């Protein structure tokens, strides 16, 4: 496992972590994307590009792409209020990643992401189903960061994009909206993360939610 992959997160979900509270002190939105892509000497860029292309080129409705970004950041970077939809924002992210990758390889051309971990789709859907009722209430009733359609968007992401990315987005949404978890749920998350190849370092982002209910 390479260094970037063993980090607390990677790809698009790592980027969503950067847009939290007073993130603007670190620079503009695109500067933060560039810094994220440049992590680990630029080795983080391919994962961010791959996640972004999976969503961008998927049949997922644009409303769902937008909802997933907004919920995973708890509207930290509110593209909706800026009049930017989820796909337009992903295009900007992919452009930044391509510039970073072509800094090292001027003729770099992205390859279409191949299907991955499809055998785990059912298990991710099961976890979304179990967490869905509480997550739906949390995101729709939040005082200032309410987002609609998040649970349906996660289901679509699991079946139409990537169960891996859908699972990481689920973790991000649960964490941002402080949805309580049982120890049993958390243990299943850890086991599922291990099957995806990243294990507890990524899943530990939600361990603060255990036993809050």
PDB file of N, CA and C in Angstrom, residues 168-208:
ATOM      1  N   UNK A 168     -17.190   5.495   0.846  1.00  0.00           N
ATOM      2  CA  UNK A 168     -16.432   6.601   1.435  1.00  0.00           C
ATOM      3  C   UNK A 168     -17.285   7.866   1.562  1.00  0.00           C
ATOM      4  N   UNK A 169     -18.153   8.114   0.592  1.00  0.00           N
ATOM      5  CA  UNK A 169     -19.057   9.259   0.686  1.00  0.00           C
ATOM      6  C   UNK A 169     -20.063   9.071   1.825  1.00  0.00           C
ATOM      7  N   UNK A 170     -20.524   7.844   2.022  1.00  0.00           N
ATOM      8  CA  UNK A 170     -21.401   7.571   3.157  1.00  0.00           C
ATOM      9  C   UNK A 170     -20.700   7.911   4.467  1.00  0.00           C
ATOM     10  N   UNK A 171     -19.450   7.477   4.617  1.00  0.00           N
ATOM     11  CA  UNK A 171     -18.690   7.789   5.830  1.00  0.00           C
ATOM     12  C   UNK A 171     -18.564   9.289   6.029  1.00  0.00           C
ATOM     13  N   UNK A 172     -18.296  10.014   4.943  1.00  0.00           N
ATOM     14  CA  UNK A 172     -18.156  11.461   5.048  1.00  0.00           C
ATOM     15  C   UNK A 172     -19.468  12.106   5.506  1.00  0.00           C
ATOM     16  N   UNK A 173     -20.585  11.674   4.930  1.00  0.00           N
ATOM     17  CA  UNK A 173     -21.878  12.259   5.297  1.00  0.00           C
ATOM     18  C   UNK A 173     -22.228  11.959   6.753  1.00  0.00           C
ATOM     19  N   UNK A 174     -22.004  10.721   7.180  1.00  0.00           N
ATOM     20  CA  UNK A 174     -22.278  10.364   8.570  1.00  0.00           C
ATOM     21  C   UNK A 174     -21.453  11.208   9.524  1.00  0.00           C
ATOM     22  N   UNK A 175     -20.191  11.406   9.178  1.00  0.00           N
ATOM     23  CA  UNK A 175     -19.302  12.181  10.031  1.00  0.00           C
ATOM     24  C   UNK A 175     -19.697  13.650  10.081  1.00  0.00           C
ATOM     25  N   UNK A 176     -19.979  14.234   8.920  1.00  0.00           N
ATOM     26  CA  UNK A 176     -20.307  15.660   8.866  1.00  0.00           C
ATOM     27  C   UNK A 176     -21.603  15.988   9.593  1.00  0.00           C
ATOM     28  N   UNK A 177     -22.550  15.070   9.575  1.00  0.00           N
ATOM     29  CA  UNK A 177     -23.849  15.339  10.195  1.00  0.00           C
ATOM     30  C   UNK A 177     -24.025  14.623  11.538  1.00  0.00           C
ATOM     31  N   UNK A 178     -22.958  14.079  12.063  1.00  0.00           N
ATOM     32  CA  UNK A 178     -22.934  13.484  13.403  1.00  0.00           C
ATOM     33  C   UNK A 178     -24.071  12.488  13.599  1.00  0.00           C
ATOM     34  N   UNK A 179     -24.190  11.565  12.650  1.00  0.00           N
ATOM     35  CA  UNK A 179     -25.191  10.513  12.759  1.00  0.00           C
ATOM     36  C   UNK A 179     -24.646   9.410  13.669  1.00  0.00           C
ATOM     37  N   UNK A 180     -25.324   9.104  14.774  1.00  0.00           N
ATOM     38  CA  UNK A 180     -24.790   8.127  15.727  1.00  0.00           C
ATOM     39  C   UNK A 180     -24.719   6.725  15.147  1.00  0.00           C
ATOM     40  N   UNK A 181     -23.686   5.981  15.566  1.00  0.00           N
ATOM     41  CA  UNK A 181     -23.459   4.617  15.115  1.00  0.00           C
ATOM     42  C   UNK A 181     -23.407   3.678  16.311  1.00  0.00           C
ATOM     43  N   UNK A 182     -23.794   2.450  16.084  1.00  0.00           N
ATOM     44  CA  UNK A 182     -23.558   1.416  17.086  1.00  0.00           C
ATOM     45  C   UNK A 182     -22.157   0.847  16.872  1.00  0.00           C
ATOM     46  N   UNK A 183     -21.653   0.181  17.887  1.00  0.00           N
ATOM     47  CA  UNK A 183     -20.347  -0.460  17.745  1.00  0.00           C
ATOM     48  C   UNK A 183     -20.391  -1.509  16.658  1.00  0.00           C
ATOM     49  N   UNK A 184     -21.531  -2.186  16.538  1.00  0.00           N
ATOM     50  CA  UNK A 184     -21.671  -3.219  15.507  1.00  0.00           C
ATOM     51  C   UNK A 184     -21.569  -2.617  14.112  1.00  0.00           C
ATOM     52  N   UNK A 185     -22.218  -1.468  13.910  1.00  0.00           N
ATOM     53  CA  UNK A 185     -22.108  -0.789  12.615  1.00  0.00           C
ATOM     54  C   UNK A 185     -20.667  -0.427  12.320  1.00  0.00           C
ATOM     55  N   UNK A 186     -20.005   0.169  13.298  1.00  0.00           N
ATOM     56  CA  UNK A 186     -18.621   0.583  13.090  1.00  0.00           C
ATOM     57  C   UNK A 186     -17.737  -0.613  12.749  1.00  0.00           C
ATOM     58  N   UNK A 187     -17.926  -1.723  13.456  1.00  0.00           N
ATOM     59  CA  UNK A 187     -17.128  -2.919  13.184  1.00  0.00           C
ATOM     60  C   UNK A 187     -17.365  -3.414  11.756  1.00  0.00           C
ATOM     61  N   UNK A 188     -18.606  -3.341  11.283  1.00  0.00           N
ATOM     62  CA  UNK A 188     -18.884  -3.738   9.896  1.00  0.00           C
ATOM     63  C   UNK A 188     -18.196  -2.786   8.922  1.00  0.00           C
ATOM     64  N   UNK A 189     -18.192  -1.504   9.246  1.00  0.00           N
ATOM     65  CA  UNK A 189     -17.514  -0.521   8.389  1.00  0.00           C
ATOM     66  C   UNK A 189     -16.028  -0.849   8.270  1.00  0.00           C
ATOM     67  N   UNK A 190     -15.409  -1.180   9.404  1.00  0.00           N
ATOM     68  CA  UNK A 190     -13.980  -1.512   9.389  1.00  0.00           C
ATOM     69  C   UNK A 190     -13.733  -2.736   8.513  1.00  0.00           C
ATOM     70  N   UNK A 191     -14.564  -3.760   8.678  1.00  0.00           N
ATOM     71  CA  UNK A 191     -14.392  -4.987   7.896  1.00  0.00           C
ATOM     72  C   UNK A 191     -14.594  -4.715   6.407  1.00  0.00           C
ATOM     73  N   UNK A 192     -15.578  -3.885   6.073  1.00  0.00           N
ATOM     74  CA  UNK A 192     -15.826  -3.562   4.672  1.00  0.00           C
ATOM     75  C   UNK A 192     -14.682  -2.730   4.106  1.00  0.00           C
ATOM     76  N   UNK A 193     -14.177  -1.795   4.906  1.00  0.00           N
ATOM     77  CA  UNK A 193     -13.035  -1.004   4.468  1.00  0.00           C
ATOM     78  C   UNK A 193     -11.824  -1.870   4.170  1.00  0.00           C
ATOM     79  N   UNK A 194     -11.607  -2.879   4.986  1.00  0.00           N
ATOM     80  CA  UNK A 194     -10.487  -3.783   4.748  1.00  0.00           C
ATOM     81  C   UNK A 194     -10.656  -4.514   3.420  1.00  0.00           C
ATOM     82  N   UNK A 195     -11.875  -4.871   3.082  1.00  0.00           N
ATOM     83  CA  UNK A 195     -12.111  -5.558   1.811  1.00  0.00           C
ATOM     84  C   UNK A 195     -11.897  -4.618   0.625  1.00  0.00           C
ATOM     85  N   UNK A 196     -12.134  -3.331   0.846  1.00  0.00           N
ATOM     86  CA  UNK A 196     -11.849  -2.356  -0.207  1.00  0.00           C
ATOM     87  C   UNK A 196     -10.354  -2.064  -0.307  1.00  0.00           C
ATOM     88  N   UNK A 197      -9.606  -2.416   0.730  1.00  0.00           N
ATOM     89  CA  UNK A 197      -8.167  -2.248   0.670  1.00  0.00           C
ATOM     90  C   UNK A 197      -7.627  -1.077   1.447  1.00  0.00           C
ATOM     91  N   UNK A 198      -8.486  -0.366   2.205  1.00  0.00           N
ATOM     92  CA  UNK A 198      -7.955   0.755   2.971  1.00  0.00           C
ATOM     93  C   UNK A 198      -8.163   0.612   4.463  1.00  0.00           C
ATOM     94  N   UNK A 199      -9.050  -0.218   4.903  1.00  0.00           N
ATOM     95  CA  UNK A 199      -9.134  -0.559   6.312  1.00  0.00           C
ATOM     96  C   UNK A 199      -9.455   0.574   7.254  1.00  0.00           C
ATOM     97  N   UNK A 200      -9.035   0.421   8.498  1.00  0.00           N
ATOM     98  CA  UNK A 200      -9.487   1.289   9.578  1.00  0.00           C
ATOM     99  C   UNK A 200      -9.027   2.735   9.476  1.00  0.00           C
ATOM    100  N   UNK A 201      -7.842   3.070   8.919  1.00  0.00           N
ATOM    101  CA  UNK A 201      -7.475   4.495   8.872  1.00  0.00           C
ATOM    102  C   UNK A 201      -8.538   5.378   8.229  1.00  0.00           C
ATOM    103  N   UNK A 202      -9.193   4.908   7.191  1.00  0.00           N
ATOM    104  CA  UNK A 202     -10.253   5.690   6.557  1.00  0.00           C
ATOM    105  C   UNK A 202     -11.519   5.657   7.405  1.00  0.00           C
ATOM    106  N   UNK A 203     -11.858   4.488   7.926  1.00  0.00           N
ATOM    107  CA  UNK A 203     -13.108   4.326   8.676  1.00  0.00           C
ATOM    108  C   UNK A 203     -13.043   5.015  10.037  1.00  0.00           C
ATOM    109  N   UNK A 204     -11.862   5.171  10.590  1.00  0.00           N
ATOM    110  CA  UNK A 204     -11.734   5.800  11.913  1.00  0.00           C
ATOM    111  C   UNK A 204     -12.284   7.214  11.946  1.00  0.00           C
ATOM    112  N   UNK A 205     -12.523   7.807  10.789  1.00  0.00           N
ATOM    113  CA  UNK A 205     -13.093   9.151  10.755  1.00  0.00           C
ATOM    114  C   UNK A 205     -14.473   9.204  11.393  1.00  0.00           C
ATOM    115  N   UNK A 206     -15.129   8.052  11.543  1.00  0.00           N
ATOM    116  CA  UNK A 206     -16.452   8.060  12.152  1.00  0.00           C
ATOM    117  C   UNK A 206     -16.475   7.401  13.527  1.00  0.00           C
ATOM    118  N   UNK A 207     -15.304   7.088  14.085  1.00  0.00           N
ATOM    119  CA  UNK A 207     -15.324   6.410  15.377  1.00  0.00           C
ATOM    120  C   UNK A 207     -15.818   7.314  16.500  1.00  0.00           C
ATOM    121  N   UNK A 208     -15.819   8.628  16.268  1.00  0.00           N
ATOM    122  CA  UNK A 208     -16.335   9.550  17.285  1.00  0.00           C
ATOM    123  C   UNK A 208     -17.864   9.497  17.389  1.00  0.00           C
TER     124      UNK A 208
END
